[in-house]
Amino acid sequence: LEYAMDVSIYFAEVVIRNTDGKIYWGYFDKPKNRMDVNEPVLLGFWKDMNLNPRRIIEVCMRRSLKEQKKDRLFDLYHVWLRKEE
């Protein structure tokens, strides 16, 4: 978990760079009961979906503790790029 935040920022920046500005950083300050309130998220996905890179990478890392899969992050990247279309 020591490197999780660095990996999540890098992951988010790669997504942004490869979508020609369609995906961008943002945040929500309301409603207060929203899971990602006041956290940096990626916006601009299809159907107003947003990606919290910190949570995504954390889940990815926890799954890797149970089952190591060298392409897990790469596969995750492609799943989110499809949601951008």
N, CA and C of each residue as an Amber inpcrd file, in Angstrom:
protein
   255
   0.8100000  -1.2050000   0.0000000   0.0000000   0.0000000   0.0000000
   0.8490000   1.2640000   0.0000000   2.1220000   1.1060000   0.2610000
   3.0220000   2.2640000   0.3180000   3.0330000   3.0530000  -0.9870000
   2.9170000   2.3840000  -2.1120000   2.9870000   3.0330000  -3.4130000
   1.6190000   3.2020000  -4.0820000   0.5570000   2.8460000  -3.4040000
  -0.7720000   2.8410000  -4.0150000  -1.1800000   4.2070000  -4.5530000
  -0.9380000   5.2720000  -3.8150000  -1.3480000   6.5940000  -4.2780000
  -0.5490000   6.9970000  -5.5100000   0.7530000   6.7230000  -5.5280000
   1.5610000   7.0430000  -6.7030000   1.0820000   6.2730000  -7.9290000
   0.7860000   5.0020000  -7.7560000   0.3080000   4.1800000  -8.8600000
  -1.0480000   4.6810000  -9.3430000  -1.9120000   5.0720000  -8.4130000
  -3.2440000   5.5330000  -8.8080000  -3.1660000   6.8460000  -9.5870000
  -2.2910000   7.7460000  -9.2000000  -2.1350000   9.0020000  -9.9440000
  -1.5610000   8.7230000 -11.3250000  -0.5840000   7.8530000 -11.3920000
  -0.0030000   7.5010000 -12.6900000  -1.0600000   6.8580000 -13.5950000
  -1.8300000   5.9330000 -13.0380000  -2.8930000   5.2670000 -13.7920000
  -3.8780000   6.3000000 -14.3430000  -4.3030000   7.2250000 -13.5100000
  -5.2470000   8.2600000 -13.9340000  -4.6570000   9.1430000 -15.0220000
  -3.4100000   9.5260000 -14.8850000  -2.7670000  10.3780000 -15.8850000
  -2.6200000   9.6640000 -17.2310000  -2.3880000   8.3660000 -17.2060000
  -2.3130000   7.5990000 -18.4540000  -3.6840000   7.5880000 -19.1320000
  -4.7400000   7.3990000 -18.3540000  -6.0930000   7.4230000 -18.9200000
  -6.3740000   8.7860000 -19.5410000  -6.0630000   9.8520000 -18.8190000
  -6.2970000  11.2110000 -19.3270000  -5.5160000  11.4520000 -20.6130000
  -4.2550000  11.1060000 -20.6040000  -3.3970000  11.3530000 -21.7610000
  -3.8790000  10.6070000 -23.0030000  -4.4330000   9.4270000 -22.8260000
  -4.8400000   8.6050000 -23.9630000  -6.2860000   8.8180000 -24.3940000
  -6.9430000   9.8430000 -23.8620000  -8.3260000  10.1210000 -24.2680000
  -8.4840000  11.5210000 -24.8570000  -7.3900000  12.1390000 -25.2160000
  -7.4110000  13.4560000 -25.8740000  -8.2710000  14.4860000 -25.1430000
  -8.1680000  14.5220000 -23.8350000  -8.8750000  15.5390000 -23.0600000
 -10.3270000  15.2560000 -22.7560000 -10.8600000  14.1270000 -23.2150000
 -12.2560000  13.7920000 -22.9200000 -12.4470000  13.4480000 -21.4370000
 -11.4340000  12.8440000 -20.8610000 -11.4510000  12.4870000 -19.4380000
 -10.5800000  13.5140000 -18.7170000 -11.0350000  13.9540000 -17.5470000
 -10.3300000  15.0090000 -16.8280000 -10.5300000  14.8440000 -15.3190000
  -9.6550000  15.5020000 -14.5430000  -9.7470000  15.4810000 -13.0910000
 -10.9100000  16.3480000 -12.6280000 -11.5500000  15.9530000 -11.5580000
 -12.6010000  16.7390000 -10.9350000 -12.8750000  16.1970000  -9.5400000
 -13.8900000  16.7340000  -8.9070000 -14.2990000  16.2330000  -7.5940000
 -15.7450000  16.6410000  -7.3360000 -16.3510000  16.0080000  -6.3440000
 -17.7120000  16.3190000  -5.9210000 -17.6470000  16.8210000  -4.4900000
 -18.3690000  17.8920000  -4.2040000 -18.4390000  18.3490000  -2.8210000
 -19.8190000  18.1160000  -2.2080000 -20.7500000  17.6190000  -3.0330000
 -22.0760000  17.2420000  -2.5520000 -22.5750000  16.0760000  -3.3870000
 -23.4520000  15.3070000  -2.9180000 -23.9590000  15.2430000  -1.5560000
 -22.9210000  14.6370000  -0.6200000 -23.0230000  14.9450000   0.6150000
 -22.0280000  14.5070000   1.6020000 -22.0130000  12.9910000   1.7770000
 -23.0960000  12.3140000   1.4270000 -23.1400000  10.8540000   1.5800000
 -22.5680000  10.1230000   0.3620000 -22.1230000  10.8640000  -0.6340000
 -21.5180000  10.2550000  -1.8210000 -20.1910000   9.6050000  -1.4430000
 -19.9300000   8.4380000  -1.9760000 -18.7320000   7.6860000  -1.6080000
 -17.4390000   8.4580000  -1.9080000 -17.3940000   9.1770000  -3.0070000
 -16.1730000   9.8520000  -3.4360000 -16.1770000  11.3550000  -3.1560000
 -16.9850000  11.8090000  -2.2190000 -17.0690000  13.2390000  -1.9520000
 -15.7090000  13.7710000  -1.5040000 -15.3100000  14.9020000  -2.0800000
 -14.0490000  15.5930000  -1.7750000 -12.8000000  14.7720000  -2.0670000
 -12.8940000  13.8190000  -2.9650000 -11.7260000  13.0590000  -3.4120000
 -11.5310000  13.3130000  -4.8990000 -10.2900000  13.3370000  -5.3590000
 -10.0690000  13.5320000  -6.7960000 -10.5530000  12.3200000  -7.5830000
 -11.3340000  12.5770000  -8.6210000 -11.8680000  11.5150000  -9.4730000
 -11.6940000  11.9150000 -10.9320000 -11.8100000  10.9480000 -11.8100000
 -11.7970000  11.2280000 -13.2390000 -13.2290000  11.3290000 -13.7260000
 -13.5100000  12.3670000 -14.4910000 -14.8420000  12.6300000 -15.0190000
 -14.7980000  12.6210000 -16.5370000 -15.9670000  12.5390000 -17.1500000
 -16.0650000  12.5850000 -18.6030000 -16.3710000  11.2530000 -19.2440000
 -16.6280000  10.2410000 -18.4290000 -16.9630000   8.9280000 -18.9570000
 -18.4200000   8.8960000 -19.4040000 -18.7420000   7.8960000 -20.1660000
 -20.0840000   7.6570000 -20.6770000 -21.0780000   7.5500000 -19.5230000
 -22.2540000   8.0860000 -19.6860000 -23.3380000   8.0480000 -18.6930000
 -22.9320000   8.6520000 -17.3480000 -22.1070000   9.6820000 -17.3790000
 -21.6820000  10.3980000 -16.1710000 -21.0130000   9.5060000 -15.1250000
 -20.3870000   8.4390000 -15.5780000 -19.6310000   7.5980000 -14.6470000
 -18.3730000   8.3570000 -14.2400000 -17.8550000   8.0380000 -13.0780000
 -16.5830000   8.6140000 -12.6590000 -15.7000000   7.5210000 -12.0950000
 -14.4180000   7.7650000 -12.1300000 -13.4360000   6.7880000 -11.6770000
 -12.6380000   7.3980000 -10.5420000 -12.6380000   6.7370000  -9.4100000
 -11.7860000   7.1360000  -8.2950000 -10.5360000   6.2610000  -8.3850000
  -9.4340000   6.8030000  -8.9100000  -8.2610000   5.9680000  -9.1420000
  -7.6920000   5.3490000  -7.8630000  -7.7910000   6.0470000  -6.7440000
  -7.2690000   5.4880000  -5.5000000  -8.0330000   4.2300000  -5.1160000
  -9.3470000   4.2740000  -5.2070000 -10.1550000   3.1000000  -4.8590000
  -9.9390000   1.9550000  -5.8510000  -9.8510000   2.2840000  -7.1190000
  -9.6520000   1.2600000  -8.1480000  -8.3330000   0.5250000  -7.9250000
  -7.2710000   1.2640000  -7.6860000  -5.9550000   0.6440000  -7.4770000
  -5.9410000  -0.1430000  -6.1700000  -6.6030000   0.3570000  -5.1420000
  -6.6650000  -0.3700000  -3.8740000  -7.3510000  -1.7270000  -4.0500000
  -8.4630000  -1.7490000  -4.7610000  -9.1680000  -3.0100000  -5.0240000
  -8.2880000  -3.9360000  -5.8540000  -7.6380000  -3.3860000  -6.8480000
  -6.7430000  -4.1690000  -7.6970000  -5.6240000  -4.8170000  -6.8570000
  -5.0580000  -4.0420000  -5.9490000  -3.9750000  -4.5600000  -5.1000000
  -4.4810000  -5.6420000  -4.1480000  -5.6490000  -5.4400000  -3.5850000
  -6.2010000  -6.4440000  -2.6640000  -6.5110000  -7.7560000  -3.3940000
  -7.0110000  -7.6450000  -4.6140000  -7.2580000  -8.8590000  -5.3950000
  -5.9500000  -9.5620000  -5.7260000  -4.9090000  -8.7960000  -5.9200000
  -3.6140000  -9.3880000  -6.2460000  -3.0130000 -10.1310000  -5.0560000
  -3.4260000  -9.7930000  -3.8470000  -2.9640000 -10.5490000  -2.6830000
  -3.5170000 -11.9680000  -2.7110000  -4.7260000 -12.1160000  -3.2540000
  -5.3600000 -13.4330000  -3.3220000  -4.9350000 -14.2040000  -4.5580000
  -4.8670000 -13.5080000  -5.6790000  -4.5250000 -14.1490000  -6.9440000
  -3.6650000 -13.1970000  -7.7640000  -2.4130000 -13.5350000  -7.9240000
  -1.5330000 -12.6740000  -8.7000000  -1.8140000 -12.8520000 -10.1830000
  -1.9770000 -11.7310000 -10.8480000  -2.2340000 -11.7200000 -12.2750000
  -1.4660000 -10.5370000 -12.8450000  -0.4800000 -10.8120000 -13.6650000
   0.4180000  -9.7420000 -14.1010000  -0.2500000  -8.7120000 -15.0010000
  -1.3630000  -9.0410000 -15.6340000  -2.0410000  -8.1100000 -16.5360000
  -3.2530000  -7.4290000 -15.9030000  -3.4310000  -7.5410000 -14.6120000
  -4.6220000  -7.0200000 -13.9430000  -4.8040000  -5.5190000 -14.1910000
  -3.7770000  -4.7280000 -14.0140000  -3.8780000  -3.2880000 -14.2000000
  -4.0820000  -2.9260000 -15.6710000  -3.4220000  -3.6340000 -16.5370000
  -3.5750000  -3.4190000 -17.9780000  -5.0130000  -3.7180000 -18.4090000
  -5.5800000  -4.8200000 -17.9160000  -6.9580000  -5.1740000 -18.2300000
  -7.9280000  -4.1240000 -17.6830000  -7.6720000  -3.6530000 -16.4890000
  -8.5020000  -2.6310000 -15.8750000  -8.4860000  -1.3410000 -16.6940000
  -7.3390000  -0.9870000 -17.1850000  -7.1940000   0.1910000 -18.0470000
  -8.1110000   0.0810000 -19.2680000  -8.1150000  -1.0710000 -19.9000000
  -8.9460000  -1.2660000 -21.0920000 -10.4400000  -1.2800000 -20.7660000
 -10.8120000  -1.7740000 -19.6150000 -12.2150000  -1.7360000 -19.1970000
 -12.6740000  -0.2880000 -19.0890000 -11.8700000   0.5660000 -18.4670000
 -12.2670000   1.9560000 -18.2950000 -12.1990000   2.7480000 -19.5920000
 -11.3020000   2.4090000 -20.4760000 -11.2740000   3.1090000 -21.7520000
 -12.5180000   2.7820000 -22.5720000 -13.0410000   1.5860000 -22.4570000
 -14.2780000   1.2340000 -23.1500000 -15.4470000   2.0550000 -22.5950000
 -15.4110000   2.3810000 -21.3170000 -16.4820000   3.1790000 -20.7150000
 -16.4190000   4.6270000 -21.1710000 -15.3170000   5.0260000 -21.7430000
 -15.1470000   6.3860000 -22.2260000 -15.8360000   6.5690000 -23.5750000
 -16.0090000   5.5140000 -24.3220000 -16.5580000   5.5860000 -25.6940000
 -17.9990000   6.0030000 -25.7270000
